Short mmCIF file of C-alpha atoms in Angstrom, two decimals:
data_model
loop_
_atom_site.label_atom_id
_atom_site.label_comp_id
_atom_site.label_asym_id
_atom_site.label_seq_id
_atom_site.Cartn_x
_atom_site.Cartn_y
_atom_site.Cartn_z
CA MET A 1 5.78 -30.28 22.44
CA ALA A 2 8.50 -29.08 24.83
CA LEU A 3 9.21 -25.37 24.82
CA ARG A 4 12.70 -24.28 23.87
CA PRO A 5 14.57 -22.92 26.90
CA ILE A 6 16.11 -19.46 26.78
CA THR A 7 19.80 -20.07 26.29
CA ALA A 8 22.73 -17.68 26.32
CA ALA A 9 21.94 -16.92 22.69
CA TYR A 10 18.76 -15.24 23.86
CA ALA A 11 20.20 -13.53 26.93
CA THR A 12 19.86 -10.07 25.44
CA LEU A 13 16.27 -10.81 24.46
CA ALA A 14 15.45 -11.96 27.99
CA ILE A 15 16.81 -8.71 29.40
CA VAL A 16 14.73 -6.67 26.95
CA LEU A 17 11.57 -8.60 27.81
CA ALA A 18 12.11 -8.33 31.52
CA GLY A 19 13.58 -4.84 31.28
CA PRO A 20 12.89 -2.12 33.79
CA ALA A 21 9.44 -2.02 35.32
CA LEU A 22 6.96 -0.71 32.73
CA ALA A 23 4.17 1.68 33.61
CA ALA A 24 0.92 -0.28 33.65
CA PRO A 25 -1.03 -0.96 31.68
CA THR A 26 1.35 -1.83 28.83
CA ILE A 27 0.69 -4.23 25.97
CA LYS A 28 3.70 -6.09 24.62
CA VAL A 29 3.22 -7.43 21.10
CA HIS A 30 5.45 -9.80 19.14
CA LEU A 31 7.11 -8.79 15.86
CA ASN A 32 8.96 -11.54 13.98
CA ALA A 33 11.38 -9.00 12.49
CA ASP A 34 12.27 -5.36 12.97
CA ILE A 35 10.47 -2.67 11.03
CA ARG A 36 12.22 -1.04 8.08
CA SER A 37 11.43 2.60 8.90
CA ILE A 38 8.98 4.90 10.67
CA ASN A 39 8.34 6.93 7.51
CA PRO A 40 4.75 6.11 6.44
CA GLY A 41 4.58 4.31 3.11
CA VAL A 42 8.33 4.63 2.55
CA ASN A 43 10.85 1.77 2.82
CA ARG A 44 8.10 -0.37 4.26
CA ASP A 45 6.95 -3.94 4.65
CA ASP A 46 3.99 -5.51 6.42
CA ASN A 47 5.51 -5.24 9.91
CA THR A 48 6.33 -1.59 9.27
CA ASP A 49 2.76 -0.88 8.20
CA ALA A 50 1.37 -2.68 11.25
CA VAL A 51 3.31 -0.41 13.62
CA VAL A 52 3.03 2.88 11.73
CA LEU A 53 -0.73 2.61 11.21
CA HIS A 54 -1.22 2.93 14.96
CA VAL A 55 0.37 6.38 14.68
CA VAL A 56 -0.98 7.84 11.44
CA GLU A 57 -4.33 7.95 9.65
CA GLY A 58 -5.70 8.88 6.24
CA LEU A 59 -8.85 10.47 4.91
CA VAL A 60 -10.43 7.04 4.43
CA ALA A 61 -9.76 3.50 5.67
CA TYR A 62 -10.84 -0.07 5.07
CA GLY A 63 -13.52 -1.49 7.33
CA GLU A 64 -13.60 -5.12 8.42
CA ASP A 65 -16.06 -5.83 5.58
CA SER A 66 -13.42 -4.62 3.06
CA ALA A 67 -15.45 -1.49 2.23
CA VAL A 68 -13.71 1.90 2.15
CA LYS A 69 -15.08 4.19 4.87
CA PRO A 70 -14.44 7.75 6.08
CA LEU A 71 -11.76 8.23 8.75
CA LEU A 72 -10.30 11.74 8.90
CA ALA A 73 -12.92 12.76 6.38
CA GLU A 74 -16.44 13.29 7.67
CA LYS A 75 -18.03 13.31 4.23
CA ILE A 76 -16.98 12.48 0.66
CA GLU A 77 -18.68 13.78 -2.47
CA VAL A 78 -17.88 12.53 -5.97
CA SER A 79 -18.66 14.69 -9.01
CA PRO A 80 -21.03 13.30 -11.67
CA ASP A 81 -18.13 12.78 -14.11
CA GLY A 82 -16.20 10.82 -11.46
CA LYS A 83 -13.15 13.06 -11.75
CA SER A 84 -13.50 15.20 -8.63
CA TYR A 85 -13.52 14.06 -4.99
CA THR A 86 -14.42 16.56 -2.27
CA PHE A 87 -13.53 15.63 1.32
CA THR A 88 -14.98 17.43 4.31
CA LEU A 89 -12.69 16.98 7.31
CA ARG A 90 -13.88 15.93 10.75
CA LYS A 91 -13.85 18.63 13.39
CA GLY A 92 -11.76 18.38 16.54
CA VAL A 93 -9.00 16.15 15.15
CA LYS A 94 -5.54 17.07 16.39
CA PHE A 95 -2.02 15.97 15.59
CA HIS A 96 0.19 14.54 18.30
CA ASN A 97 1.85 17.93 18.73
CA GLY A 98 -1.51 19.55 19.53
CA ALA A 99 -2.01 21.28 16.18
CA GLU A 100 -5.49 21.03 14.71
CA LEU A 101 -5.93 19.12 11.45
CA THR A 102 -6.79 21.38 8.49
CA SER A 103 -7.03 21.02 4.74
CA ALA A 104 -3.60 22.68 4.42
CA ASP A 105 -2.08 19.63 6.14
CA VAL A 106 -3.74 17.34 3.61
CA VAL A 107 -2.35 19.37 0.70
CA TRP A 108 1.13 19.52 2.27
CA SER A 109 1.15 15.76 2.90
CA TRP A 110 -0.02 14.99 -0.62
CA ASN A 111 2.59 17.23 -2.23
CA ARG A 112 5.29 15.52 -0.18
CA TYR A 113 4.11 12.07 -1.29
CA MET A 114 4.10 13.18 -4.90
CA ASP A 115 7.72 14.37 -4.72
CA PRO A 116 9.77 11.49 -6.19
CA LYS A 117 12.48 12.20 -3.59
CA THR A 118 10.10 10.97 -0.88
CA ASP A 119 10.08 7.53 -2.54
CA TRP A 120 6.48 6.83 -1.53
CA ARG A 121 5.41 3.26 -2.18
CA CYS A 122 2.30 4.33 -4.10
CA LEU A 123 3.56 7.27 -6.17
CA SER A 124 3.07 5.36 -9.43
CA GLU A 125 -0.64 4.97 -8.69
CA PHE A 126 -1.27 8.70 -8.90
CA ASP A 127 1.45 10.38 -10.98
CA GLY A 128 0.22 9.26 -14.38
CA ARG A 129 1.72 5.79 -14.47
CA GLY A 130 -1.35 4.30 -12.81
CA ARG A 131 -4.96 4.31 -13.89
CA ALA A 132 -5.77 7.91 -12.99
CA LYS A 133 -3.49 10.88 -12.45
CA VAL A 134 -4.23 13.32 -9.64
CA GLU A 135 -3.92 16.62 -11.47
CA ALA A 136 -4.55 18.96 -8.54
CA VAL A 137 -5.29 18.98 -4.82
CA THR A 138 -6.75 22.19 -3.46
CA ALA A 139 -8.05 23.50 -0.13
CA PRO A 140 -10.90 25.95 -0.76
CA ASP A 141 -11.35 26.36 3.01
CA PRO A 142 -9.77 24.91 6.18
CA ALA A 143 -12.24 22.01 6.32
CA THR A 144 -12.43 21.09 2.63
CA VAL A 145 -10.03 19.32 0.26
CA VAL A 146 -10.67 18.68 -3.42
CA PHE A 147 -8.81 16.06 -5.47
CA LYS A 148 -9.11 16.37 -9.26
CA LEU A 149 -8.31 13.38 -11.47
CA ASP A 150 -7.60 13.32 -15.18
CA GLN A 151 -10.13 10.51 -15.65
CA PRO A 152 -12.64 8.60 -13.53
CA SER A 153 -11.33 5.77 -11.37
CA SER A 154 -13.52 3.37 -9.44
CA LEU A 155 -10.49 2.58 -7.27
CA PHE A 156 -9.29 6.03 -6.25
CA LEU A 157 -10.61 5.70 -2.69
CA ALA A 158 -9.51 2.08 -2.48
CA ASN A 159 -5.98 3.07 -3.45
CA ILE A 160 -5.58 5.91 -0.98
CA ALA A 161 -6.91 3.60 1.75
CA ARG A 162 -4.35 0.87 1.03
CA THR A 163 -2.32 -0.13 4.05
CA ASP A 164 0.83 -0.54 1.96
CA CYS A 165 0.36 3.14 1.03
CA ALA A 166 0.17 3.89 4.79
CA MET A 167 -3.45 4.91 4.08
CA THR A 168 -1.98 8.03 2.42
CA ALA A 169 -1.48 9.25 5.96
CA ILE A 170 -1.89 12.92 6.77
CA LEU A 171 1.19 14.19 8.61
CA HIS A 172 2.05 17.46 10.31
CA LYS A 173 4.88 19.31 8.61
CA ASP A 174 6.90 19.07 11.83
CA SER A 175 7.41 15.42 10.92
CA LEU A 176 10.35 16.75 8.89
CA LYS A 177 13.61 18.21 10.13
CA ALA A 178 14.68 21.75 9.24
CA ASP A 179 16.67 20.39 6.29
CA GLY A 180 13.57 18.66 4.88
CA SER A 181 14.62 15.13 5.83
CA PHE A 182 12.17 12.88 7.68
CA ASP A 183 12.35 12.91 11.47
CA ARG A 184 9.39 11.08 13.02
CA PRO A 185 5.70 10.61 12.19
CA ILE A 186 3.52 13.26 13.80
CA GLY A 187 0.09 11.94 12.94
CA THR A 188 -3.44 11.82 14.32
CA GLY A 189 -3.58 8.15 15.33
CA PRO A 190 -4.52 6.64 18.69
CA TYR A 191 -0.87 6.13 19.65
CA LYS A 192 2.19 8.37 19.36
CA PHE A 193 5.62 7.26 18.25
CA THR A 194 7.97 7.36 21.25
CA GLU A 195 11.04 5.21 20.72
CA TRP A 196 12.63 2.72 18.34
CA LYS A 197 15.50 0.63 19.64
CA ARG A 198 16.58 -1.16 16.50
CA GLY A 199 16.44 -4.91 16.65
CA GLU A 200 14.74 -4.83 20.06
CA PHE A 201 11.49 -2.90 20.29
CA ILE A 202 9.31 -0.01 19.12
CA ARG A 203 7.48 1.91 21.82
CA LEU A 204 4.24 3.84 21.27
CA SER A 205 2.42 5.90 23.88
CA ARG A 206 -1.24 6.75 24.28
CA ASN A 207 -2.56 9.79 22.41
CA GLU A 208 -4.59 11.32 25.23
CA ALA A 209 -6.24 13.77 22.82
CA TYR A 210 -7.28 11.14 20.26
CA ALA A 211 -10.61 11.89 18.59
CA SER A 212 -12.11 8.45 18.06
CA LEU A 213 -15.03 7.69 15.82
CA PRO A 214 -17.99 6.26 17.71
CA GLY A 215 -18.92 2.62 17.83
CA ALA A 216 -17.04 -0.66 17.76
CA PRO A 217 -13.73 -1.29 15.99
CA ASP A 218 -14.19 -1.68 12.24
CA GLY A 219 -10.98 -2.53 10.44
CA TYR A 220 -8.95 0.68 10.39
CA ALA A 221 -12.12 2.77 10.77
CA GLY A 222 -14.70 2.69 13.56
CA GLY A 223 -13.88 3.05 17.24
CA LYS A 224 -10.13 3.28 17.85
CA ARG A 225 -9.75 4.37 21.47
CA PRO A 226 -6.28 3.85 22.96
CA LEU A 227 -7.02 1.99 26.19
CA VAL A 228 -3.47 1.40 27.45
CA ASP A 229 -0.68 3.81 28.31
CA GLU A 230 1.88 2.12 26.11
CA VAL A 231 2.28 -0.41 23.31
CA ARG A 232 5.59 -2.16 22.85
CA PHE A 233 6.27 -4.13 19.69
CA MET A 234 8.95 -6.63 20.69
CA VAL A 235 11.28 -7.92 17.97
CA ILE A 236 11.73 -11.67 18.48
CA PRO A 237 12.84 -13.44 15.29
CA ASP A 238 12.57 -16.95 16.70
CA GLY A 239 8.99 -18.24 16.87
CA ALA A 240 9.67 -20.77 19.64
CA THR A 241 11.17 -18.02 21.80
CA ALA A 242 8.15 -15.81 21.21
CA LYS A 243 5.79 -18.63 22.15
CA ALA A 244 7.73 -19.32 25.35
CA ALA A 245 7.61 -15.60 26.21
CA LEU A 246 3.83 -15.60 25.65
CA LEU A 247 3.32 -18.59 27.92
CA ARG A 248 5.45 -16.98 30.64
CA GLY A 249 3.52 -13.71 30.33
CA ASP A 250 6.57 -11.75 29.16
CA ILE A 251 4.66 -10.70 26.06
CA ASP A 252 0.90 -10.38 25.72
CA ILE A 253 0.12 -11.00 22.05
CA VAL A 254 1.63 -13.06 19.24
CA PRO A 255 -0.37 -11.83 16.21
CA ASP A 256 0.78 -14.53 13.79
CA VAL A 257 1.16 -17.93 15.40
CA ALA A 258 2.45 -20.74 13.22
CA ASN A 259 -0.44 -22.93 12.14
CA ALA A 260 1.26 -25.98 13.66
CA GLU A 261 1.04 -24.34 17.10
CA VAL A 262 -2.70 -23.66 17.04
CA LYS A 263 -3.82 -27.14 18.07
CA GLU A 264 -1.52 -27.16 21.10
CA LEU A 265 -2.34 -23.60 22.16
CA LYS A 266 -6.08 -24.32 22.05
CA LYS A 267 -5.54 -26.69 24.97
CA ASP A 268 -3.71 -24.14 27.11
CA GLN A 269 -5.99 -22.38 29.59
CA ARG A 270 -3.56 -19.43 29.81
CA ILE A 271 -4.01 -18.55 26.15
CA GLY A 272 -6.82 -17.16 24.00
CA LEU A 273 -6.90 -17.51 20.21
CA SER A 274 -8.43 -15.44 17.43
CA ILE A 275 -8.34 -17.08 14.00
CA THR A 276 -9.51 -15.60 10.71
CA GLN A 277 -8.83 -15.99 7.03
CA ASN A 278 -7.44 -12.86 5.42
CA MET A 279 -7.20 -11.57 1.87
CA GLY A 280 -3.46 -11.94 1.52
CA LEU A 281 -1.95 -14.09 -1.22
CA VAL A 282 0.57 -16.89 -0.73
CA GLY A 283 2.10 -18.49 -3.79
CA ILE A 284 5.13 -19.48 -5.86
CA LEU A 285 6.34 -16.72 -8.20
CA LEU A 286 7.85 -17.70 -11.56
CA GLN A 287 10.11 -15.24 -13.37
CA THR A 288 8.78 -15.22 -16.93
CA ARG A 289 11.88 -13.35 -18.15
CA ASP A 290 14.14 -16.17 -17.06
CA PRO A 291 15.68 -18.12 -20.01
CA LEU A 292 14.13 -21.36 -18.76
CA LEU A 293 10.90 -20.16 -17.17
CA GLY A 294 10.12 -17.94 -20.14
CA ASN A 295 8.81 -21.16 -21.69
CA VAL A 296 5.13 -21.33 -20.77
CA LYS A 297 5.12 -25.15 -21.04
CA LEU A 298 7.72 -25.39 -18.28
CA ARG A 299 5.58 -23.13 -16.10
CA GLN A 300 2.51 -25.23 -16.88
CA ALA A 301 4.47 -28.37 -15.98
CA ILE A 302 5.32 -26.84 -12.60
CA ALA A 303 1.64 -26.10 -11.97
CA ALA A 304 0.62 -29.63 -12.99
CA ALA A 305 3.29 -31.18 -10.76
CA LEU A 306 2.02 -29.41 -7.66
CA ASP A 307 -0.82 -30.99 -5.72
CA THR A 308 -1.89 -27.61 -4.38
CA GLU A 309 -4.73 -29.00 -2.29
CA GLU A 310 -2.37 -31.36 -0.44
CA LEU A 311 0.34 -28.68 -0.29
CA VAL A 312 -2.00 -26.20 1.40
CA ALA A 313 -3.25 -28.83 3.84
CA GLN A 314 0.33 -29.63 4.87
CA VAL A 315 1.51 -26.02 5.08
CA THR A 316 -1.49 -24.75 7.07
CA ASP A 317 -2.01 -27.86 9.21
CA GLY A 318 -5.49 -28.17 7.79
CA LEU A 319 -6.53 -24.61 8.66
CA GLY A 320 -6.33 -23.23 5.12
CA LYS A 321 -8.18 -23.96 1.91
CA ARG A 322 -6.67 -24.05 -1.56
CA ASN A 323 -7.34 -21.01 -3.73
CA ASN A 324 -5.55 -20.88 -7.09
CA SER A 325 -7.14 -17.54 -7.94
CA ILE A 326 -5.79 -14.04 -7.38
CA VAL A 327 -9.36 -13.16 -6.38
CA PRO A 328 -9.45 -13.84 -2.61
CA ALA A 329 -11.82 -16.60 -1.57
CA MET A 330 -13.63 -14.20 0.79
CA SER A 331 -14.36 -11.73 -1.99
CA SER A 332 -17.88 -11.34 -3.35
CA TYR A 333 -16.26 -11.73 -6.79
CA TYR A 334 -15.07 -15.26 -6.04
CA GLY A 335 -17.29 -17.75 -7.87
CA ALA A 336 -17.34 -20.91 -9.97
CA VAL A 337 -14.78 -19.58 -12.45
CA GLN A 338 -12.29 -18.74 -9.70
CA ALA A 339 -12.81 -22.14 -8.08
CA ASN A 340 -11.52 -23.79 -11.27
CA GLY A 341 -7.79 -23.91 -10.63
CA TYR A 342 -4.80 -26.11 -11.44
CA LYS A 343 -5.20 -29.85 -11.93
CA HIS A 344 -2.57 -32.09 -10.35
CA ASP A 345 -1.40 -34.49 -13.07
CA LEU A 346 2.13 -35.94 -12.95
CA ALA A 347 1.83 -37.55 -16.37
CA ALA A 348 0.78 -34.25 -17.92
CA ALA A 349 3.62 -32.49 -16.09
CA LYS A 350 6.22 -34.90 -17.51
CA LYS A 351 4.80 -34.55 -21.02
CA LEU A 352 4.96 -30.75 -20.77
CA LEU A 353 8.56 -30.98 -19.56
CA GLN A 354 9.46 -32.96 -22.67
CA GLU A 355 7.68 -30.45 -24.91
CA ALA A 356 9.51 -27.62 -23.14
CA GLY A 357 12.86 -29.29 -23.80
CA TYR A 358 13.66 -29.31 -20.09
CA LYS A 359 16.73 -31.44 -19.34
CA GLY A 360 16.98 -31.22 -15.55
CA GLU A 361 18.58 -27.79 -15.36
CA PRO A 362 18.59 -26.53 -11.75
CA LEU A 363 15.99 -23.97 -10.77
CA VAL A 364 16.51 -21.92 -7.60
CA MET A 365 13.56 -21.06 -5.37
CA LEU A 366 14.04 -18.23 -2.88
CA ALA A 367 12.48 -18.53 0.56
CA ASN A 368 12.75 -17.03 4.03
CA LYS A 369 12.01 -18.20 7.56
CA ARG A 370 10.34 -15.01 8.72
CA TYR A 371 7.04 -16.28 7.31
CA PRO A 372 6.93 -19.98 8.34
CA GLN A 373 4.03 -20.98 6.08
CA SER A 374 5.74 -19.44 3.06
CA PHE A 375 8.98 -21.30 3.85
CA ASP A 376 7.06 -24.54 4.35
CA ALA A 377 5.37 -23.98 0.97
CA ALA A 378 8.83 -23.84 -0.63
CA VAL A 379 9.89 -27.12 1.03
CA VAL A 380 6.73 -29.03 0.11
CA SER A 381 6.78 -27.60 -3.42
CA GLN A 382 10.38 -28.69 -3.86
CA GLN A 383 9.47 -32.28 -2.94
CA MET A 384 6.49 -32.36 -5.31
CA LEU A 385 8.44 -30.83 -8.19
CA GLN A 386 11.35 -33.21 -7.75
CA ALA A 387 8.89 -36.12 -7.98
CA ALA A 388 8.04 -34.87 -11.47
CA GLY A 389 11.70 -34.57 -12.44
CA ILE A 390 12.02 -30.81 -11.92
CA ASN A 391 15.33 -29.98 -10.24
CA VAL A 392 14.52 -27.28 -7.69
CA GLN A 393 16.96 -26.02 -5.07
CA ILE A 394 15.94 -23.76 -2.19
CA GLU A 395 17.98 -20.69 -1.26
CA VAL A 396 17.02 -19.30 2.16
CA LEU A 397 17.49 -15.55 2.50
CA GLU A 398 16.82 -12.91 5.12
CA TRP A 399 13.43 -11.34 4.42
CA ALA A 400 14.92 -7.93 3.55
CA THR A 401 17.22 -9.55 1.00
CA GLN A 402 14.42 -11.58 -0.54
CA LEU A 403 12.23 -8.49 -0.72
CA ASP A 404 15.00 -6.63 -2.52
CA ARG A 405 15.42 -9.50 -5.00
CA TYR A 406 11.64 -9.49 -5.54
CA SER A 407 11.58 -5.73 -6.12
CA LYS A 408 14.33 -6.03 -8.74
CA GLY A 409 12.87 -9.13 -10.39
CA ASN A 410 16.11 -10.93 -9.63
CA TYR A 411 15.00 -14.55 -9.15
CA GLN A 412 13.80 -17.68 -10.92
CA LEU A 413 11.19 -18.87 -8.43
CA GLN A 414 10.30 -17.78 -4.93
CA ALA A 415 7.78 -18.62 -2.27
CA PHE A 416 6.23 -15.25 -1.54
CA PRO A 417 3.40 -13.78 0.56
CA TYR A 418 1.49 -10.63 -0.48
CA SER A 419 -0.30 -8.49 2.05
CA ALA A 420 -4.08 -8.19 1.73
CA ARG A 421 -5.73 -6.16 -1.03
CA LEU A 422 -9.43 -5.72 -0.48
CA ASP A 423 -10.61 -5.30 -4.07
CA PRO A 424 -9.88 -7.95 -6.75
CA ALA A 425 -8.55 -5.25 -9.08
CA LEU A 426 -5.95 -4.35 -6.46
CA SER A 427 -5.11 -8.02 -5.93
CA PHE A 428 -4.46 -8.38 -9.65
CA GLU A 429 -2.65 -5.05 -9.72
CA SER A 430 -0.18 -6.30 -7.10
CA VAL A 431 1.06 -8.92 -9.58
CA THR A 432 0.25 -7.40 -12.98
CA GLY A 433 2.24 -4.78 -14.87
CA PRO A 434 5.15 -4.00 -17.18
CA LYS A 435 8.39 -5.47 -15.91
CA ALA A 436 10.42 -2.87 -17.82
CA THR A 437 9.25 -0.09 -15.51
CA GLN A 438 8.06 -2.16 -12.52
CA PRO A 439 10.36 -5.19 -12.28
CA ARG A 440 8.58 -6.48 -9.16
CA LYS A 441 5.51 -7.31 -11.24
CA VAL A 442 4.95 -10.98 -11.94
CA TRP A 443 2.53 -10.95 -14.88
CA ASP A 444 3.60 -8.81 -17.85
CA ASN A 445 0.77 -9.16 -20.36
CA PRO A 446 -0.61 -6.08 -22.18
CA GLU A 447 -3.97 -7.75 -22.84
CA ALA A 448 -4.36 -8.63 -19.17
CA GLN A 449 -3.33 -5.09 -18.25
CA ALA A 450 -6.07 -3.72 -20.51
CA LEU A 451 -8.67 -5.90 -18.78
CA LEU A 452 -7.38 -4.82 -15.40
CA ASP A 453 -7.46 -1.17 -16.40
CA LYS A 454 -11.11 -1.52 -17.43
CA SER A 455 -11.96 -3.12 -14.08
CA MET A 456 -10.58 -0.02 -12.40
CA VAL A 457 -13.04 2.24 -14.23
CA VAL A 458 -16.33 0.39 -14.44
CA SER A 459 -18.49 0.26 -11.35
CA ASP A 460 -21.16 -2.23 -12.47
CA LYS A 461 -20.60 -5.43 -10.49
CA ALA A 462 -21.72 -7.82 -13.23
CA GLU A 463 -19.38 -6.19 -15.74
CA ARG A 464 -16.50 -6.28 -13.29
CA GLN A 465 -17.23 -9.96 -12.60
CA LYS A 466 -16.79 -10.79 -16.30
CA LEU A 467 -13.46 -8.97 -16.33
CA PHE A 468 -12.18 -10.80 -13.25
CA ASP A 469 -13.36 -14.12 -14.69
CA GLU A 470 -11.35 -13.57 -17.88
CA LEU A 471 -8.31 -12.42 -15.93
CA HIS A 472 -8.45 -15.56 -13.82
CA GLN A 473 -8.65 -17.85 -16.84
CA ARG A 474 -5.70 -16.15 -18.52
CA PHE A 475 -3.68 -16.24 -15.30
CA ILE A 476 -4.24 -19.98 -14.85
CA ALA A 477 -3.21 -20.64 -18.46
CA GLU A 478 -0.05 -18.51 -18.43
CA VAL A 479 1.18 -19.47 -14.92
CA PRO A 480 3.29 -16.43 -14.00
CA MET A 481 2.62 -17.54 -10.43
CA VAL A 482 1.16 -20.61 -8.80
CA MET A 483 -1.33 -19.11 -6.40
CA LEU A 484 -1.79 -21.42 -3.39
CA TYR A 485 -4.08 -19.99 -0.72
CA ASN A 486 -5.18 -16.90 1.11
CA GLY A 487 -3.45 -16.08 4.34
CA ILE A 488 -4.56 -17.20 7.77
CA ASP A 489 -4.22 -15.03 10.84
CA ALA A 490 -4.04 -16.99 14.05
CA GLY A 491 -3.43 -14.58 16.89
CA ALA A 492 -2.62 -15.84 20.38
CA TYR A 493 -2.86 -13.73 23.52
CA GLY A 494 -2.63 -14.05 27.27
CA LYS A 495 -5.95 -14.24 29.08
CA ARG A 496 -5.35 -10.87 30.76
CA VAL A 497 -5.77 -9.27 27.30
CA LYS A 498 -9.29 -8.08 26.51
CA GLY A 499 -10.65 -7.01 23.14
CA TYR A 500 -7.96 -8.37 20.79
CA LYS A 501 -9.19 -9.83 17.49
CA SER A 502 -7.40 -10.97 14.35
CA SER A 503 -8.49 -9.16 11.21
CA ILE A 504 -8.92 -9.80 7.50
CA LEU A 505 -6.49 -6.87 7.19
CA SER A 506 -3.80 -9.23 8.49
CA LYS A 507 -2.20 -6.88 10.99
CA PRO A 508 -2.39 -6.52 14.77
CA ARG A 509 -4.58 -3.63 15.95
CA LEU A 510 -4.09 -2.48 19.52
CA TRP A 511 -6.81 0.12 19.87
CA GLU A 512 -9.91 -0.86 21.85
CA VAL A 513 -7.67 -3.47 23.53
CA THR A 514 -6.76 -3.47 27.19
CA VAL A 515 -4.95 -5.63 29.73
CA ALA A 516 -5.66 -6.42 33.34
CA ASP A 517 -3.07 -5.15 35.81
#
């Protein structure tokens, strides 16, 4: 396949990539769209999290095995009643401004997150709307923090470790301006925020005083030494342009290569590849409050019309495997029940359409080109649905616009990717909830919510398995979403890059990574 030349339309991009001489060693990493903010867990998306989590850290973090592990905390003790969590902080950890981390910083950060004016992504998980309310956070001494919950929650640590919550990052109070507004993240991470030139790049610099955990990298825990002077995240919306820049050596890493490119790149001696399946969700959302799609038989017809095995094969170029369950295929909770998904049956689909009283009314599916596999899923789905007599039109939006429509529940259908959740309860939680208060939720079913709530309390694996099995069966029957497959991370990098690996956490990680001069 011939590479697209850089035309006048990309002149500005070429200047940015070439730019002034950068101090070596510098890693340049591709972003397919600009970040939304530098405020951890606020006005965020997956790209935003990927950048910010190089700068900030939380008390705990997910390891590569999806277990929650200590990060800024050295030790965690849980009270017998499960309602009190005591964190002992690691010694010698400093913020980017040189101040030493203390329990007072944890309390200050938490109180800021819990202020509704902050607009933290995960406020509803802890303010009483979620499973357990954090009633108090205290600092009995400079190295100790105690969180008290109103009831036990088996997912408290999993929630504060979530990447979409910015790992509940601990910030220094100087991250705010004198008037209380956010300025820049002053965290404890391996890299420091240096510059954001909107639409072009974000520049991070090495934290020379970073206190790394020992050992090898382990998700967002483990060894996290910053081995280069600078990391530049380069905003290049066009995938072909990013690939050409990688092959020329103008950028070092493309963390999310289109599946169609993998076969070709494997043959190129200049390029290394790291491919892994992640725990993200890719599917077609169906708005159950829509006048047409509120009819469950129409939703079931859509599911029957889709050959999801063939769809996934086409969209992922054979790299992915169908998974119709919200439980990720890599989860220890994925079993025979979860493997029982939708059955492709055109005759059944047409019969259901008749029973639903569907008369060819147009249905609009939202899509975006920022995530190529998600866009391709919309195109292939449209073809399959039209073959069954379902009139689907695709509306292509900018990702920010689609995300806003998703958040407001303002759509009929949309091809949509969810970032990874590492516990099945959190995967279900990302799609389950009351639309009246959380319009972004896909599945509004009080009985399902009760099952999900129970899964967030019980710790016995066999009991949790039964709950996830029932949730799966209900989800398949009600079709608030046609789950397609778990995400695939195919990262490509120049051969001068050493140590880069794709992760089940589905984000580039630039610690413990270096480049040859």
